[in-house]
Amino acid sequence: MLFTSIIGHEFQKEALMRAVNENRVSHAYLFFGPDGVGKKLVAIELARALNCYNTGNKANKKKITINECDCISCKKIKKGIHPDVFLIEYGGVKDIKVDQIREELEERLYFKPFEGRFKVAIVDEAHRMNLNAQNAFLKTLEEPPSDSVIILITSQPQALIPTIRSRCQSIEFKPLPEESVFEEIKKREDLSPDESVIASRLSGGSLGRALSLDKELLQERKEIIMKLSDINPNSASQVLDFVESMPRGSSPRDIDRLMFIFDIISLWLRDMVLIKIGFSEDFLSNRDLISLTRRLADGWSMDNILNKIKFLEKTWYAVFRGNANKQIALENLVLGIVD
Ligand SMILES: [Zn+2]
């Protein structure tokens, strides 16, 4: 079946398939939910279902039962070269401007479909349309060209003007279950099972985020935790050495990597809480560090561990959202955790 290669979102996929089969597809959809959960993939599959040569044959009422359909239409859509299916992206510029909406969306939508049954316009990161662009877009929504379907994709629906939202059929996409992310990561990435567990735990239900995690750091996770737990709080040089080894620059990559180290430490401290409460080892994130984690958790009180987690969170805000001196904040953090 179409949509089956996309993980999760069973209810949403089924509702869309039914709409296609029953010929009552809405002229505009708003797909909203966190980044990296598959909204764009579902939009592309919907474009495929609407134009697939094997689904539109009303004479034999053929339902959508093709998986890897390789009709010409499906092939072109998958390759991104179908003349009736177009993707509008913001492409790293400041925002989607009114000219882009006019040229890439309006002008193209008002032609009859060239070879498909429907024109499908997918606007990715729709919240990046500036106000002028949104107003221009609203005009299109008010008089939708026939044989066309517009799909807005966004993680921030509240950034769209209410009149846009009310004219679209909204479909919410939830974070994916952790097990689904784990299974996907195992299939797609060259990571150990322990690293795949960590990646799925840190994904927040977004496969996109799990796939974009810094693999190098992920593989250094065990070493980072072992080095951290080995620090003698009375040795200033050991604390300094550890801080020196952390990415402290201001490039986006360094910031991402430092945030990732905070996440790694946070998961590890949470493992200690789970051990204290008596959870089985299956629930722990760092399964390859169980004896070390258990030993430290035994030596610390629950209050102590919870305070360390609070301190970690406070430092996160001070470093990434405030303007704390990074060096001093990190030195204090490392001391606060190992002491
Ligand atoms: Zn097809």
Short mmCIF file of C-alpha atoms and ligand atoms in Angstrom, two decimals:
data_model
loop_
_atom_site.label_atom_id
_atom_site.label_comp_id
_atom_site.label_asym_id
_atom_site.label_seq_id
_atom_site.Cartn_x
_atom_site.Cartn_y
_atom_site.Cartn_z
CA MET A 1 0.00 0.00 0.00
CA LEU A 2 1.01 3.56 -0.44
CA PHE A 3 2.20 5.21 2.76
CA THR A 4 3.45 1.91 4.17
CA SER A 5 7.10 2.85 3.82
CA ILE A 6 6.53 5.73 6.25
CA ILE A 7 6.78 4.74 9.89
CA GLY A 8 4.03 5.65 12.37
CA HIS A 9 1.06 8.00 11.81
CA GLU A 10 -1.32 5.12 11.05
CA PHE A 11 -4.48 7.12 11.73
CA GLN A 12 -3.38 10.05 9.56
CA LYS A 13 -2.29 7.84 6.68
CA GLU A 14 -5.53 5.90 6.78
CA ALA A 15 -7.68 9.04 6.84
CA LEU A 16 -5.84 10.41 3.79
CA MET A 17 -6.07 7.11 1.92
CA ARG A 18 -9.80 6.96 2.59
CA ALA A 19 -10.22 10.52 1.33
CA VAL A 20 -8.40 9.62 -1.91
CA ASN A 21 -10.37 6.43 -2.39
CA GLU A 22 -13.69 8.13 -1.71
CA ASN A 23 -12.83 11.08 -3.90
CA ARG A 24 -13.26 13.70 -1.19
CA VAL A 25 -9.79 15.13 -0.83
CA SER A 26 -9.69 18.60 0.66
CA HIS A 27 -8.27 21.44 -1.46
CA ALA A 28 -5.92 22.47 1.33
CA TYR A 29 -4.26 20.65 4.19
CA LEU A 30 -2.23 21.84 7.13
CA PHE A 31 0.15 19.13 8.34
CA PHE A 32 1.52 20.23 11.69
CA GLY A 33 3.67 18.62 14.37
CA PRO A 34 7.32 18.37 15.42
CA ASP A 35 10.13 18.45 12.86
CA GLY A 36 11.54 15.21 11.56
CA VAL A 37 8.53 12.94 12.12
CA GLY A 38 7.65 12.39 8.45
CA LYS A 39 5.14 15.13 7.53
CA LYS A 40 6.82 15.87 4.20
CA LEU A 41 7.02 12.17 3.33
CA VAL A 42 3.29 11.79 3.96
CA ALA A 43 2.62 14.88 1.81
CA ILE A 44 4.64 13.39 -1.05
CA GLU A 45 2.81 10.08 -0.69
CA LEU A 46 -0.50 11.93 -0.83
CA ALA A 47 0.64 13.62 -4.05
CA ARG A 48 1.49 10.16 -5.35
CA ALA A 49 -1.86 8.67 -4.35
CA LEU A 50 -3.65 11.55 -6.08
CA ASN A 51 -1.78 11.09 -9.33
CA CYS A 52 -0.83 7.41 -9.44
CA TYR A 53 -2.02 5.72 -12.66
CA ASN A 54 -3.02 2.67 -10.68
CA THR A 55 -5.29 4.42 -8.21
CA GLY A 56 -7.32 6.70 -10.40
CA ASN A 57 -8.95 4.14 -12.59
CA LYS A 58 -12.57 4.64 -11.64
CA ALA A 59 -13.81 2.00 -14.09
CA ASN A 60 -12.50 -0.85 -12.03
CA LYS A 61 -12.65 1.06 -8.74
CA LYS A 62 -9.14 -0.03 -7.96
CA LYS A 63 -8.24 0.86 -4.40
CA ILE A 64 -4.81 2.04 -3.39
CA THR A 65 -3.13 -1.28 -2.93
CA ILE A 66 0.20 -0.72 -4.51
CA ASN A 67 3.35 -0.56 -2.49
CA GLU A 68 6.31 0.06 -4.70
CA CYS A 69 4.18 1.25 -7.58
CA ASP A 70 6.48 2.23 -10.38
CA CYS A 71 4.02 3.78 -12.76
CA ILE A 72 5.52 6.78 -14.53
CA SER A 73 3.64 9.21 -12.32
CA CYS A 74 4.85 7.63 -9.05
CA LYS A 75 8.40 7.42 -10.39
CA LYS A 76 8.45 11.10 -11.32
CA ILE A 77 6.98 12.21 -8.01
CA LYS A 78 9.51 10.18 -6.07
CA LYS A 79 12.29 11.75 -8.10
CA GLY A 80 10.81 15.23 -7.63
CA ILE A 81 10.40 15.82 -11.37
CA HIS A 82 6.62 15.56 -11.84
CA PRO A 83 5.40 18.77 -13.53
CA ASP A 84 2.22 18.89 -11.46
CA VAL A 85 3.75 18.31 -8.04
CA PHE A 86 5.91 21.04 -6.65
CA LEU A 87 7.63 21.71 -3.41
CA ILE A 88 8.09 25.24 -2.11
CA GLU A 89 10.91 25.46 0.37
CA TYR A 90 12.46 28.30 2.19
CA GLY A 91 15.97 27.08 1.39
CA GLY A 92 17.88 28.86 4.15
CA VAL A 93 16.92 32.42 3.20
CA LYS A 94 15.36 34.65 5.84
CA ASP A 95 11.75 33.88 4.98
CA ILE A 96 9.39 32.85 2.19
CA LYS A 97 8.49 36.09 0.42
CA VAL A 98 5.42 37.15 -1.48
CA ASP A 99 7.19 36.88 -4.87
CA GLN A 100 8.05 33.28 -4.22
CA ILE A 101 4.39 32.49 -3.40
CA ARG A 102 3.24 34.28 -6.58
CA GLU A 103 5.80 32.74 -8.92
CA GLU A 104 6.20 29.27 -7.52
CA LEU A 105 2.68 28.67 -6.27
CA GLU A 106 -0.08 30.89 -7.68
CA GLU A 107 1.11 31.05 -11.27
CA ARG A 108 1.73 27.34 -11.47
CA LEU A 109 -1.48 26.28 -9.73
CA TYR A 110 -3.75 28.08 -12.18
CA PHE A 111 -2.63 25.96 -15.12
CA LYS A 112 -4.51 22.75 -15.77
CA PRO A 113 -2.56 19.69 -14.69
CA PHE A 114 -0.06 18.73 -17.40
CA GLU A 115 -0.12 14.99 -16.97
CA GLY A 116 -1.57 14.17 -13.57
CA ARG A 117 -5.09 14.43 -12.22
CA PHE A 118 -4.18 16.99 -9.58
CA LYS A 119 -1.76 19.81 -9.15
CA VAL A 120 -0.20 19.39 -5.73
CA ALA A 121 1.72 22.21 -4.07
CA ILE A 122 3.63 21.37 -0.91
CA VAL A 123 4.84 24.34 1.15
CA ASP A 124 7.48 23.13 3.58
CA GLU A 125 8.15 25.16 6.74
CA ALA A 126 5.06 27.21 5.91
CA HIS A 127 5.50 29.32 9.06
CA ARG A 128 8.43 30.96 7.28
CA MET A 129 6.05 32.80 4.96
CA ASN A 130 6.20 36.43 5.99
CA LEU A 131 2.96 38.32 6.54
CA ASN A 132 2.75 39.59 2.95
CA ALA A 133 3.37 36.11 1.63
CA GLN A 134 0.70 34.71 3.96
CA ASN A 135 -1.82 37.28 2.74
CA ALA A 136 -1.04 36.50 -0.89
CA PHE A 137 -1.36 32.84 -0.08
CA LEU A 138 -4.73 33.44 1.58
CA LYS A 139 -6.05 34.77 -1.74
CA THR A 140 -5.18 31.45 -3.38
CA LEU A 141 -6.89 29.59 -0.56
CA GLU A 142 -10.02 31.67 -0.91
CA GLU A 143 -10.37 30.83 -4.58
CA PRO A 144 -8.65 27.50 -4.88
CA PRO A 145 -7.90 26.52 -8.48
CA SER A 146 -9.80 23.39 -9.46
CA ASP A 147 -7.95 20.07 -9.56
CA SER A 148 -5.43 21.32 -7.03
CA VAL A 149 -4.38 20.34 -3.54
CA ILE A 150 -2.19 22.52 -1.35
CA ILE A 151 -0.36 21.02 1.60
CA LEU A 152 1.18 23.31 4.19
CA ILE A 153 3.77 21.74 6.46
CA THR A 154 4.80 23.35 9.71
CA SER A 155 6.09 22.76 13.21
CA GLN A 156 4.70 26.15 14.26
CA PRO A 157 1.05 26.39 13.15
CA GLN A 158 0.51 29.32 15.54
CA ALA A 159 2.80 31.40 13.31
CA LEU A 160 0.24 31.21 10.50
CA ILE A 161 -2.60 33.72 10.39
CA PRO A 162 -5.87 32.23 11.73
CA THR A 163 -7.66 32.70 8.40
CA ILE A 164 -5.13 30.40 6.74
CA ARG A 165 -5.48 27.82 9.46
CA SER A 166 -9.27 27.84 9.32
CA ARG A 167 -9.31 27.31 5.57
CA CYS A 168 -7.17 24.20 5.69
CA GLN A 169 -8.03 20.79 6.95
CA SER A 170 -5.60 20.34 9.83
CA ILE A 171 -3.87 17.05 10.43
CA GLU A 172 -1.69 16.74 13.49
CA PHE A 173 1.45 14.59 13.49
CA LYS A 174 2.66 13.41 16.88
CA PRO A 175 6.21 12.45 17.86
CA LEU A 176 7.03 8.89 16.83
CA PRO A 177 7.19 6.16 19.50
CA GLU A 178 10.74 5.63 20.75
CA GLU A 179 10.69 1.96 19.65
CA SER A 180 9.90 2.97 16.05
CA VAL A 181 12.78 5.44 16.01
CA PHE A 182 15.04 2.76 17.52
CA GLU A 183 14.07 0.18 14.85
CA GLU A 184 14.62 2.70 12.05
CA ILE A 185 17.99 3.82 13.40
CA LYS A 186 19.11 0.21 13.68
CA LYS A 187 18.23 -0.32 10.02
CA ARG A 188 19.72 2.87 8.66
CA GLU A 189 22.77 3.70 10.74
CA ASP A 190 25.96 1.91 11.51
CA LEU A 191 25.62 2.16 15.29
CA SER A 192 25.88 -0.35 18.10
CA PRO A 193 22.59 -1.36 19.80
CA ASP A 194 23.60 0.76 22.83
CA GLU A 195 24.23 3.79 20.64
CA SER A 196 20.92 3.23 18.83
CA VAL A 197 19.13 3.23 22.21
CA ILE A 198 20.75 6.55 23.11
CA ALA A 199 19.91 8.06 19.72
CA SER A 200 16.25 7.06 20.03
CA ARG A 201 16.08 8.35 23.63
CA LEU A 202 17.50 11.70 22.56
CA SER A 203 15.32 11.94 19.46
CA GLY A 204 12.20 13.23 21.22
CA GLY A 205 10.21 11.08 18.75
CA SER A 206 11.77 12.73 15.70
CA LEU A 207 13.50 10.35 13.33
CA GLY A 208 15.00 13.37 11.58
CA ARG A 209 16.65 14.46 14.81
CA ALA A 210 17.89 10.94 15.59
CA LEU A 211 19.45 10.70 12.12
CA SER A 212 21.10 14.10 12.40
CA LEU A 213 22.73 13.48 15.78
CA ASP A 214 26.50 13.82 15.75
CA LYS A 215 27.56 10.20 15.25
CA GLU A 216 31.12 10.89 16.30
CA LEU A 217 30.00 12.25 19.67
CA LEU A 218 27.50 9.45 20.03
CA GLN A 219 30.36 7.00 19.70
CA GLU A 220 32.41 8.99 22.23
CA ARG A 221 29.54 8.99 24.75
CA LYS A 222 30.87 6.09 26.80
CA GLU A 223 34.31 7.63 26.99
CA ILE A 224 32.90 11.06 27.94
CA ILE A 225 30.89 9.60 30.83
CA MET A 226 33.81 7.47 32.00
CA LYS A 227 36.16 10.45 31.93
CA LEU A 228 33.66 12.62 33.75
CA SER A 229 32.98 10.06 36.47
CA ASP A 230 36.70 9.59 36.99
CA ILE A 231 37.40 13.24 37.85
CA ASN A 232 38.62 13.92 41.36
CA PRO A 233 36.72 17.04 42.49
CA ASN A 234 39.77 18.17 44.46
CA SER A 235 41.91 18.24 41.35
CA ALA A 236 41.49 21.56 39.54
CA SER A 237 43.62 20.31 36.66
CA GLN A 238 41.35 17.31 36.03
CA VAL A 239 38.28 19.55 36.00
CA LEU A 240 40.03 21.98 33.65
CA ASP A 241 41.19 19.17 31.37
CA PHE A 242 37.66 17.91 30.98
CA VAL A 243 36.28 21.38 30.26
CA GLU A 244 39.08 21.92 27.70
CA SER A 245 37.95 18.78 25.88
CA MET A 246 34.39 20.11 25.51
CA PRO A 247 33.40 22.01 22.34
CA ARG A 248 33.29 25.62 23.53
CA GLY A 249 33.34 27.62 20.32
CA SER A 250 30.45 29.70 19.05
CA SER A 251 29.99 28.01 15.65
CA PRO A 252 26.62 26.28 15.18
CA ARG A 253 28.44 22.94 15.08
CA ASP A 254 30.19 23.56 18.40
CA ILE A 255 26.94 24.71 19.98
CA ASP A 256 25.15 21.59 18.72
CA ARG A 257 27.92 19.38 20.03
CA LEU A 258 27.97 21.04 23.43
CA MET A 259 24.18 20.70 23.69
CA PHE A 260 24.57 17.07 22.81
CA ILE A 261 27.07 16.56 25.66
CA PHE A 262 24.54 18.12 28.06
CA ASP A 263 21.95 15.63 26.75
CA ILE A 264 24.34 12.72 27.23
CA ILE A 265 25.11 13.73 30.83
CA SER A 266 21.42 14.32 31.52
CA LEU A 267 20.45 10.83 30.31
CA TRP A 268 23.20 9.33 32.42
CA LEU A 269 22.03 11.14 35.59
CA ARG A 270 18.48 10.03 34.81
CA ASP A 271 19.72 6.44 34.64
CA MET A 272 20.90 6.90 38.24
CA VAL A 273 17.43 8.05 39.28
CA LEU A 274 15.91 4.96 37.64
CA ILE A 275 18.41 2.74 39.47
CA LYS A 276 17.52 4.43 42.78
CA ILE A 277 13.80 3.88 42.19
CA GLY A 278 14.47 0.24 41.38
CA PHE A 279 13.77 0.09 37.64
CA SER A 280 15.20 -2.91 35.80
CA GLU A 281 18.27 -2.46 33.64
CA ASP A 282 16.14 -2.65 30.47
CA PHE A 283 14.89 0.86 31.17
CA LEU A 284 18.34 2.42 31.36
CA SER A 285 19.74 4.40 28.45
CA ASN A 286 23.43 3.69 29.03
CA ARG A 287 23.28 -0.08 29.18
CA ASP A 288 26.98 -0.42 28.57
CA LEU A 289 27.78 1.62 31.68
CA ILE A 290 25.55 -0.13 34.18
CA SER A 291 28.12 -1.12 36.80
CA LEU A 292 29.76 2.31 36.83
CA THR A 293 26.38 4.07 37.01
CA ARG A 294 25.17 1.75 39.76
CA ARG A 295 28.32 2.27 41.81
CA LEU A 296 27.99 6.06 41.68
CA ALA A 297 24.24 5.99 42.29
CA ASP A 298 24.83 3.87 45.40
CA GLY A 299 27.21 6.48 46.78
CA TRP A 300 24.90 9.45 46.16
CA SER A 301 21.52 10.23 47.75
CA MET A 302 18.45 10.70 45.56
CA ASP A 303 18.34 14.40 46.53
CA ASN A 304 21.95 14.80 45.49
CA ILE A 305 21.28 13.28 42.04
CA LEU A 306 18.13 15.36 41.51
CA ASN A 307 20.08 18.49 42.44
CA LYS A 308 22.74 17.61 39.88
CA ILE A 309 20.03 17.30 37.21
CA LYS A 310 18.57 20.67 38.24
CA PHE A 311 22.03 22.23 38.15
CA LEU A 312 22.64 20.79 34.68
CA GLU A 313 19.37 22.32 33.44
CA LYS A 314 20.14 25.68 35.03
CA THR A 315 23.57 25.72 33.42
CA TRP A 316 22.02 24.79 30.05
CA TYR A 317 19.83 27.90 30.19
CA ALA A 318 22.66 30.10 31.39
CA VAL A 319 24.99 28.93 28.58
CA PHE A 320 22.58 28.58 25.64
CA ARG A 321 19.88 31.11 26.42
CA GLY A 322 21.62 33.55 28.75
CA ASN A 323 25.01 35.12 28.41
CA ALA A 324 26.96 33.24 31.06
CA ASN A 325 30.74 32.98 30.71
CA LYS A 326 30.96 29.55 29.11
CA GLN A 327 34.29 28.57 30.61
CA ILE A 328 33.28 29.39 34.20
CA ALA A 329 29.80 27.89 33.82
CA LEU A 330 31.25 24.63 32.49
CA GLU A 331 33.90 24.42 35.22
CA ASN A 332 31.19 24.90 37.86
CA LEU A 333 29.01 22.35 36.14
CA VAL A 334 31.69 19.67 36.04
CA LEU A 335 32.51 20.30 39.70
CA GLY A 336 28.83 20.24 40.60
CA ILE A 337 28.36 16.87 38.95
CA VAL A 338 31.42 15.04 40.26
CA ASP A 339 31.39 16.42 43.80
ZN ZN B 1 1.72 4.73 -9.26
#
